[in-house]
XYZ file of C-alpha atoms in Angstrom:
458
model
C 98.779 34.167 -113.688
C 101.132 31.583 -113.923
C 99.170 28.866 -112.228
C 95.676 29.378 -114.649
C 98.929 29.636 -117.599
C 100.262 26.001 -116.528
C 96.477 24.931 -116.785
C 95.783 26.009 -120.176
C 98.473 24.286 -122.022
C 97.834 21.030 -120.176
C 94.923 21.667 -121.295
C 96.029 22.256 -124.685
C 98.030 19.415 -124.332
C 95.310 17.186 -123.396
C 92.774 18.041 -126.525
C 95.801 17.708 -128.616
C 96.224 13.364 -127.254
C 92.349 13.065 -127.543
C 92.532 14.018 -130.965
C 95.261 11.809 -131.497
C 93.272 8.849 -130.103
C 90.467 9.750 -131.600
C 92.121 9.660 -134.912
C 94.744 6.797 -133.932
C 91.526 5.062 -132.829
C 88.810 5.728 -136.125
C 92.408 4.640 -138.743
C 92.387 1.355 -136.513
C 88.562 0.618 -137.010
C 88.995 1.985 -141.121
C 91.743 0.020 -141.139
C 89.435 -3.244 -139.023
C 86.618 -2.344 -142.095
C 89.333 -2.816 -144.402
C 90.187 -6.338 -142.834
C 86.626 -7.464 -142.588
C 85.488 -5.802 -145.284
C 88.756 -7.945 -147.573
C 87.651 -11.757 -146.130
C 83.537 -11.328 -145.574
C 82.568 -13.639 -148.174
C 81.176 -12.482 -151.324
C 78.323 -14.022 -153.303
C 80.386 -14.141 -157.068
C 77.672 -16.580 -159.027
C 74.473 -17.706 -158.287
C 72.228 -19.881 -160.666
C 69.673 -23.265 -160.115
C 71.975 -25.785 -161.367
C 69.583 -28.605 -162.620
C 68.312 -25.935 -164.614
C 71.832 -25.588 -167.066
C 71.094 -26.302 -170.442
C 74.884 -25.959 -171.317
C 78.440 -25.035 -169.914
C 81.622 -24.044 -172.382
C 84.996 -24.467 -170.920
C 88.254 -22.582 -172.846
C 91.077 -23.554 -171.428
C 94.809 -23.862 -172.987
C 93.779 -27.001 -174.907
C 91.413 -25.741 -176.709
C 87.302 -24.363 -175.818
C 85.293 -27.507 -175.474
C 81.152 -26.697 -175.205
C 79.049 -28.924 -173.992
C 74.889 -29.733 -173.815
C 72.530 -31.140 -171.580
C 70.076 -33.552 -173.353
C 68.200 -36.614 -173.349
C 69.267 -36.124 -169.251
C 73.305 -36.192 -169.147
C 76.259 -34.097 -170.775
C 77.353 -34.292 -174.782
C 79.788 -33.109 -176.501
C 78.617 -30.540 -179.098
C 80.642 -31.907 -181.659
C 82.608 -35.774 -181.874
C 85.873 -34.615 -180.826
C 85.209 -37.422 -177.682
C 83.137 -38.560 -175.819
C 81.785 -36.533 -172.339
C 82.645 -36.868 -169.246
C 79.563 -36.522 -168.020
C 80.146 -36.557 -164.587
C 82.970 -34.079 -164.106
C 81.280 -32.002 -166.263
C 78.061 -32.120 -163.377
C 80.084 -31.461 -161.128
C 81.687 -27.911 -163.077
C 78.291 -27.273 -162.943
C 77.654 -27.457 -159.291
C 80.404 -25.814 -158.284
C 79.338 -22.996 -159.927
C 76.335 -22.143 -159.059
C 76.742 -21.058 -155.929
C 79.510 -20.639 -155.677
C 81.697 -17.681 -152.967
C 84.294 -15.838 -152.470
C 87.374 -16.967 -149.088
C 88.859 -13.466 -149.682
C 89.388 -10.597 -151.228
C 92.737 -9.838 -152.631
C 92.723 -6.811 -154.373
C 90.992 -4.279 -156.043
C 91.694 -2.202 -159.599
C 93.832 -4.696 -160.353
C 95.985 -3.665 -163.939
C 98.256 -6.610 -163.971
C 96.381 -9.926 -163.531
C 99.147 -12.286 -164.428
C 100.727 -12.520 -160.822
C 97.259 -13.773 -160.464
C 96.977 -16.566 -163.406
C 94.222 -14.418 -164.691
C 95.755 -12.378 -167.599
C 94.993 -16.292 -169.692
C 92.522 -17.326 -167.076
C 90.223 -20.424 -167.274
C 86.691 -19.533 -168.729
C 83.848 -20.965 -167.460
C 80.650 -20.045 -169.405
C 77.069 -21.477 -167.537
C 73.241 -20.660 -170.086
C 70.912 -21.861 -168.210
C 67.177 -23.221 -169.753
C 65.939 -19.063 -169.797
C 68.833 -17.877 -171.615
C 70.967 -15.979 -168.847
C 74.474 -16.675 -169.193
C 76.389 -17.113 -165.907
C 80.208 -16.552 -166.772
C 83.966 -16.925 -164.175
C 87.742 -16.619 -164.709
C 90.110 -19.296 -162.365
C 93.202 -18.525 -162.759
C 96.346 -19.995 -160.791
C 96.307 -21.219 -157.718
C 97.708 -19.164 -154.648
C 101.047 -20.004 -153.015
C 99.980 -22.086 -150.656
C 97.738 -23.953 -152.357
C 95.123 -22.747 -150.031
C 92.529 -21.377 -152.398
C 92.702 -20.364 -156.389
C 92.402 -16.742 -157.517
C 89.244 -15.684 -159.721
C 87.701 -12.791 -160.961
C 84.041 -12.128 -162.792
C 84.484 -10.830 -166.578
C 84.629 -7.122 -166.766
C 85.972 -6.570 -163.279
C 88.985 -5.632 -162.181
C 88.629 -7.538 -158.890
C 90.946 -10.562 -157.625
C 89.194 -13.010 -155.086
C 89.919 -16.274 -153.761
C 88.191 -19.296 -154.109
C 88.374 -22.464 -151.705
C 90.906 -25.324 -153.996
C 88.907 -28.548 -154.441
C 86.422 -25.564 -156.544
C 89.694 -23.898 -157.895
C 90.369 -27.513 -159.150
C 87.556 -28.840 -160.675
C 86.813 -25.603 -162.692
C 90.709 -25.983 -163.874
C 89.617 -29.341 -165.312
C 92.139 -30.347 -168.336
C 90.924 -32.094 -171.960
C 91.625 -35.523 -170.840
C 89.669 -34.553 -167.410
C 86.518 -33.860 -169.316
C 87.013 -36.889 -171.987
C 84.721 -39.721 -170.492
C 87.215 -42.352 -169.113
C 84.473 -45.490 -169.301
C 85.125 -47.496 -171.911
C 81.407 -47.435 -172.192
C 79.258 -45.328 -169.770
C 76.236 -47.496 -169.207
C 74.529 -50.494 -167.693
C 75.511 -53.590 -168.419
C 71.720 -54.602 -168.362
C 71.284 -51.813 -171.185
C 73.718 -53.638 -173.396
C 71.933 -55.113 -176.569
C 75.176 -56.243 -178.733
C 78.768 -57.489 -178.150
C 80.992 -58.922 -179.339
C 85.198 -60.797 -179.075
C 87.411 -60.520 -181.632
C 91.298 -61.567 -180.434
C 93.732 -61.235 -183.081
C 91.568 -60.664 -186.301
C 89.741 -63.649 -185.575
C 86.098 -63.569 -184.458
C 85.142 -65.238 -181.274
C 82.048 -64.941 -180.560
C 79.096 -61.707 -181.597
C 75.885 -61.953 -179.869
C 72.592 -60.075 -179.371
C 70.258 -60.062 -176.219
C 66.646 -61.140 -178.426
C 63.306 -59.588 -177.520
C 62.547 -62.781 -175.197
C 65.783 -61.426 -173.008
C 67.987 -64.326 -173.891
C 71.613 -64.077 -174.817
C 71.764 -65.275 -178.613
C 75.071 -66.037 -180.134
C 75.047 -65.875 -183.661
C 79.149 -66.025 -184.913
C 81.052 -68.234 -185.670
C 77.920 -70.009 -184.404
C 74.253 -70.380 -183.574
C 73.675 -71.354 -179.619
C 72.232 -70.286 -177.307
C 74.121 -67.976 -174.455
C 75.198 -68.752 -170.834
C 73.697 -65.797 -168.685
C 75.197 -65.928 -165.638
C 78.471 -65.985 -168.263
C 77.693 -63.182 -170.039
C 76.444 -61.143 -167.580
C 79.387 -60.899 -165.645
C 81.609 -60.420 -168.835
C 79.342 -57.052 -168.950
C 79.916 -55.994 -165.617
C 82.998 -55.917 -166.359
C 83.323 -54.728 -169.266
C 80.617 -51.250 -169.053
C 83.689 -50.937 -165.221
C 86.516 -50.818 -166.910
C 87.711 -47.233 -167.598
C 91.071 -46.123 -169.759
C 93.963 -45.006 -167.296
C 94.889 -42.318 -169.481
C 94.341 -40.508 -172.775
C 98.207 -40.243 -174.653
C 96.513 -39.342 -178.516
C 94.581 -38.331 -180.675
C 94.161 -39.283 -184.125
C 97.620 -40.632 -184.658
C 98.674 -40.685 -187.887
C 100.718 -44.025 -187.473
C 98.563 -46.922 -185.070
C 101.670 -48.835 -185.101
C 103.317 -47.647 -182.396
C 100.932 -48.331 -180.575
C 100.166 -51.184 -182.182
C 96.621 -50.640 -182.726
C 97.169 -50.587 -187.012
C 97.016 -54.575 -186.469
C 95.028 -54.333 -183.422
C 95.241 -57.913 -180.562
C 91.831 -57.446 -179.844
C 88.498 -55.640 -181.260
C 85.207 -54.841 -178.589
C 82.243 -53.742 -179.957
C 79.128 -53.045 -177.665
C 76.226 -51.467 -178.197
C 72.953 -50.831 -176.156
C 69.778 -49.081 -176.878
C 71.138 -45.161 -177.473
C 75.036 -45.044 -177.856
C 77.462 -48.001 -178.602
C 81.180 -48.495 -178.898
C 84.429 -50.178 -180.666
C 88.113 -50.174 -178.324
C 90.938 -51.322 -180.215
C 93.232 -52.616 -178.126
C 97.478 -53.473 -178.921
C 100.403 -53.806 -177.552
C 101.607 -53.595 -173.841
C 102.877 -50.505 -173.130
C 106.539 -51.829 -173.044
C 107.942 -54.794 -173.467
C 108.754 -55.059 -169.640
C 107.958 -58.615 -168.506
C 105.660 -57.362 -165.784
C 103.939 -54.972 -167.539
C 100.492 -54.630 -166.660
C 99.036 -51.426 -168.508
C 97.465 -52.245 -172.882
C 97.678 -49.215 -175.089
C 93.822 -49.162 -176.906
C 91.539 -46.379 -179.001
C 88.039 -45.297 -179.029
C 87.629 -46.184 -182.366
C 85.073 -43.870 -183.332
C 87.273 -40.659 -181.914
C 90.432 -41.987 -182.002
C 91.334 -40.873 -178.606
C 94.314 -42.718 -177.643
C 94.627 -44.195 -174.010
C 96.272 -47.410 -171.531
C 94.643 -49.076 -169.464
C 95.339 -52.289 -166.938
C 94.450 -55.662 -168.990
C 93.619 -57.277 -166.520
C 90.703 -55.070 -166.089
C 88.960 -56.798 -168.905
C 89.781 -60.185 -167.406
C 87.962 -62.168 -170.267
C 89.974 -61.008 -173.340
C 91.936 -64.031 -173.587
C 88.306 -66.380 -173.230
C 87.242 -68.809 -175.474
C 83.451 -68.891 -176.759
C 82.847 -71.433 -174.487
C 83.189 -69.470 -171.728
C 79.681 -67.334 -172.875
C 77.856 -70.297 -174.417
C 75.637 -72.580 -172.794
C 77.641 -74.908 -171.200
C 74.906 -77.774 -172.198
C 73.633 -79.872 -175.024
C 69.767 -80.083 -174.256
C 69.153 -80.058 -170.846
C 65.552 -80.096 -170.410
C 64.446 -78.964 -166.905
C 63.078 -83.249 -165.466
C 59.178 -82.320 -165.195
C 58.331 -81.597 -168.715
C 60.350 -85.472 -169.872
C 58.633 -88.453 -169.868
C 61.098 -90.716 -170.586
C 64.672 -90.554 -170.672
C 67.001 -94.090 -172.806
C 70.281 -94.287 -172.241
C 72.979 -95.724 -174.310
C 75.966 -95.241 -173.212
C 79.124 -98.003 -173.396
C 78.172 -100.689 -170.523
C 75.359 -98.177 -169.184
C 71.965 -99.458 -170.569
C 68.745 -97.722 -169.068
C 65.118 -96.480 -169.849
C 64.297 -94.161 -167.122
C 60.225 -93.156 -166.615
C 60.024 -89.140 -164.989
C 56.562 -88.621 -163.527
C 57.191 -85.795 -161.230
C 54.277 -84.412 -160.836
C 52.795 -87.423 -159.066
C 56.694 -88.805 -158.030
C 56.122 -91.610 -160.045
C 59.890 -93.195 -161.223
C 61.193 -95.684 -162.775
C 64.215 -97.372 -164.039
C 64.726 -100.494 -167.182
C 61.022 -101.319 -165.351
C 61.046 -101.453 -161.757
C 59.311 -98.893 -159.879
C 61.571 -96.791 -157.447
C 58.969 -94.298 -156.174
C 58.683 -96.076 -152.921
C 61.931 -96.861 -152.313
C 62.635 -94.288 -150.124
C 65.166 -90.745 -150.754
C 68.815 -92.441 -151.169
C 67.523 -94.261 -154.027
C 65.398 -91.026 -155.135
C 68.160 -89.139 -155.277
C 70.765 -91.545 -157.001
C 67.854 -91.382 -159.908
C 67.828 -87.896 -159.901
C 71.520 -87.639 -159.641
C 72.002 -89.877 -163.034
C 68.936 -88.052 -165.192
C 71.371 -84.581 -164.123
C 74.719 -86.389 -165.047
C 72.914 -86.780 -167.853
C 71.027 -83.646 -169.635
C 74.859 -81.742 -167.901
C 77.410 -82.991 -169.725
C 79.467 -80.578 -170.272
C 81.290 -79.269 -173.626
C 84.881 -79.534 -174.047
C 85.893 -77.487 -177.095
C 84.236 -75.341 -180.321
C 85.235 -77.100 -184.049
C 82.201 -74.459 -186.577
C 84.666 -76.244 -189.256
C 84.635 -80.279 -189.256
C 83.270 -82.600 -190.637
C 81.394 -85.698 -188.525
C 81.344 -88.678 -190.084
C 80.814 -93.180 -188.993
C 78.402 -94.041 -186.437
C 76.990 -93.178 -182.815
C 78.676 -95.416 -180.086
C 76.749 -93.020 -177.351
C 73.396 -91.910 -177.215
C 70.626 -90.013 -174.828
C 66.774 -90.181 -176.402
C 64.617 -87.488 -174.463
C 60.540 -88.416 -174.977
C 58.334 -85.194 -173.290
C 55.135 -85.111 -172.054
C 53.784 -83.484 -174.983
C 54.912 -86.475 -177.044
C 58.088 -84.189 -178.778
C 61.437 -86.418 -178.645
C 65.094 -84.731 -179.043
C 67.805 -86.912 -179.662
C 71.785 -86.091 -178.677
C 74.453 -88.787 -180.498
C 77.684 -88.828 -179.505
C 80.226 -89.698 -182.521
C 84.156 -90.653 -182.298
C 86.488 -88.182 -183.014
C 89.337 -88.984 -181.828
C 90.605 -90.968 -179.449
C 89.475 -89.070 -176.424
C 86.757 -87.032 -177.904
C 83.376 -87.304 -179.344
C 81.834 -85.182 -182.017
C 78.240 -83.821 -180.839
C 74.917 -84.142 -182.593
C 71.424 -82.749 -181.766
C 68.310 -84.232 -183.986
C 71.143 -85.880 -186.745
C 72.459 -82.147 -186.478
C 76.262 -81.420 -185.940
C 76.229 -78.913 -182.575
C 79.832 -77.201 -183.618
C 80.637 -78.500 -180.569
C 83.022 -81.110 -178.713
C 82.935 -83.243 -175.552
C 86.127 -85.091 -174.171
C 85.436 -89.308 -173.662
C 86.771 -89.507 -170.190
C 84.081 -86.863 -169.007
C 81.886 -89.620 -169.291
C 83.687 -91.828 -166.428
C 85.017 -88.744 -163.912
C 83.090 -89.304 -160.556
C 79.497 -87.502 -160.544
C 79.461 -88.589 -163.752
C 76.844 -90.574 -166.083
C 78.880 -94.635 -165.622
C 79.885 -93.876 -161.766
C 75.955 -91.723 -161.197
C 74.223 -95.530 -163.148
C 76.483 -97.495 -160.888
C 75.143 -95.320 -157.746
C 71.766 -96.259 -158.694
C 71.815 -99.481 -159.398
C 73.108 -99.802 -155.704
C 71.024 -97.996 -154.399
C 67.897 -99.475 -155.783
C 69.788 -103.388 -154.955
C 70.183 -102.277 -151.146
C 66.480 -101.179 -151.070
C 65.511 -104.475 -152.972
C 66.655 -106.694 -149.886
């Protein structure tokens, strides 16, 4: 009896212990399940990002609605030019968004998560479907951001990169490019400095750049392309003001520079004022998008053409016909009196009546060098206000294979310069007298040609 009682007591203890163990396992399993559920990613939003028609960003700085038009993002309004890359990034991260963790459910106080006054994102697709997201503060460890869906009480975390993109401020939503276009799309471009027009030019139907003001002249395509490439790569460093009432604080009431650029789809006018500070080593300059009134500052050196003159974009030669189109060139230049006969198709050349066609490569090369020295005589300055007078001291007369005749004349302007005339009309350009005597210039190349002819004639 006593033994049976002991056995019964032991059996009861085993039952109690087993029950407690099972209860503990069930409790731990529930905790594990809750933890797994908390840590398991949850798909928050899913839609076709390429089908996004509009995106609205509401933050402490305002509400900004962007529309996808003509294959790019534009602001619904004219307050500023949209940064299409930032808007596209928001759509890309939003369209397939999952949580990192589920932080809390049935939340009534959202302030600890920064969700009482969140950034609100609303994406609408082409089909009219709307998707919304609320984004709060970063977590204390800056590993992620708090987020939730409108109309719910569950707080999640999302990855830090997505959260940073979603929390774009107003300046980030602005396009920092001075002109967001390809340089090849620009059809008009002008530069003013201290209120004076340096040049204004257009791209014509023949795909050539033409300078229209302050003179009419052919543009120098390679140099112009470099300037335009530089311009479209230039960006504002940061925005500092919006439509200020006092432009003088930035030197924009009387801007130091004004740049205007236009494509078939858009145009912009950039004003550049004073340097950001008076420090000798200051590198930043204030600027403004004239159309929107957005004031910014940028590195001045990013626009390395600002202090160049018209010669930087002007075709550098008065008359430089391809030798294959020229039949005769008569040079009357101080001590140089030369008549060149050319037939490049048949490789026939003569100088002052002497046939040099069979005198060897050195003579032919010297002949070509002399021709190029004349045709590529450089320009040294622009003077559209000059009124040349007097007789020409030097002339170059070209007779083309077609019979057309063109004459370039140099009239002394000073002890060091000539006015350049073409067919009796002032070109608005001048050249230096010393250019005739430089190594490889007209006089030295003619002397070399004569020397080579004499050597080949012995």
